[in-house]
Structure formats: structure tokens, C-alpha cells
XYZ file of C-alpha atoms in Angstrom:
53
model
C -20.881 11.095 -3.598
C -19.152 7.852 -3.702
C -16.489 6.995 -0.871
C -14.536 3.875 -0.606
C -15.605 2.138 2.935
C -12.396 -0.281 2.953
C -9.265 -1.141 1.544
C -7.575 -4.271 0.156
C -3.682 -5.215 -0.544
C -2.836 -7.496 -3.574
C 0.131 -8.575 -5.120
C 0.831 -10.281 -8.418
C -3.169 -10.399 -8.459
C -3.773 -12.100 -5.528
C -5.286 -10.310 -2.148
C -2.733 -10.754 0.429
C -4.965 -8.103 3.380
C -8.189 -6.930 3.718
C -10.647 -5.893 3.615
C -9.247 -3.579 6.199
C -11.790 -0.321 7.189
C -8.463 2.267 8.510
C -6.723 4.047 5.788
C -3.362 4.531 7.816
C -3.392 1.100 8.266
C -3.536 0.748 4.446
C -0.688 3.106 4.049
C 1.590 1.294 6.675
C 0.695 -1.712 4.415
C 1.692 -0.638 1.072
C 5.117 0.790 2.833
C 5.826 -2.418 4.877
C 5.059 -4.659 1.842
C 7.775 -2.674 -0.433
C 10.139 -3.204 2.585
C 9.428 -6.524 3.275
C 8.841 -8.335 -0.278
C 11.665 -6.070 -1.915
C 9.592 -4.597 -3.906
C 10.894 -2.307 -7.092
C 9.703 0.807 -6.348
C 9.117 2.583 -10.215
C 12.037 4.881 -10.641
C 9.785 7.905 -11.933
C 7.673 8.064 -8.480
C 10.793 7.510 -6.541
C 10.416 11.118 -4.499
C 6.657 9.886 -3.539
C 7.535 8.193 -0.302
C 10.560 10.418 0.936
C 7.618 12.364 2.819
C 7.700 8.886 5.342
C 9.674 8.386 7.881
């Protein structure tokens, strides 16, 4: 069985973190980079991150 052994953040194609080996770290990523960039979150998976503080 395969597992993934780090993560990476791009945007627009380029890699703006990583490689990074903690997946909460990852997640705080993705939510800080919607916040900060003012990112369009997709309308359809709008309920996804209500879970978040």
C-alpha cells in the first residue's frame, strides 16, 4: 500500500510550500491560503469547510 510521505501547496501552478511532512499543517495551509489570497471558494463545496473553526 501506497501512502503519501509529504505534502505540497501550489497555486496558479506554481508551489508556493512544501514539501511539508505534517498533514494538519497542510490543512491549516489550504484554509489560511483561501483567507489570505481571497480565494473563490467553488460554490457547490461551500458546506466542506463549515466543520472549521
Amino acid at each position: 500500500m501506497m501512502k503519501p510521505s509529504s505534502w505540497m501547496l501550489s497555486t496558479e501552478g506554481q508551489v508556493v510550500m512544501g514539501p511539508h511532512d505534517h498533514f494538519i499543517n497542510g490543512l491549516a495551509a489550504v484554509v489560511a491560503s483561501y483567507y489570505n489570497f481571497s480565494l473563490q471558494y467553488p460554490e457547490d463545496a461551500s458546506c466542506t469547510l463549515e466543520f472549521i473553526p
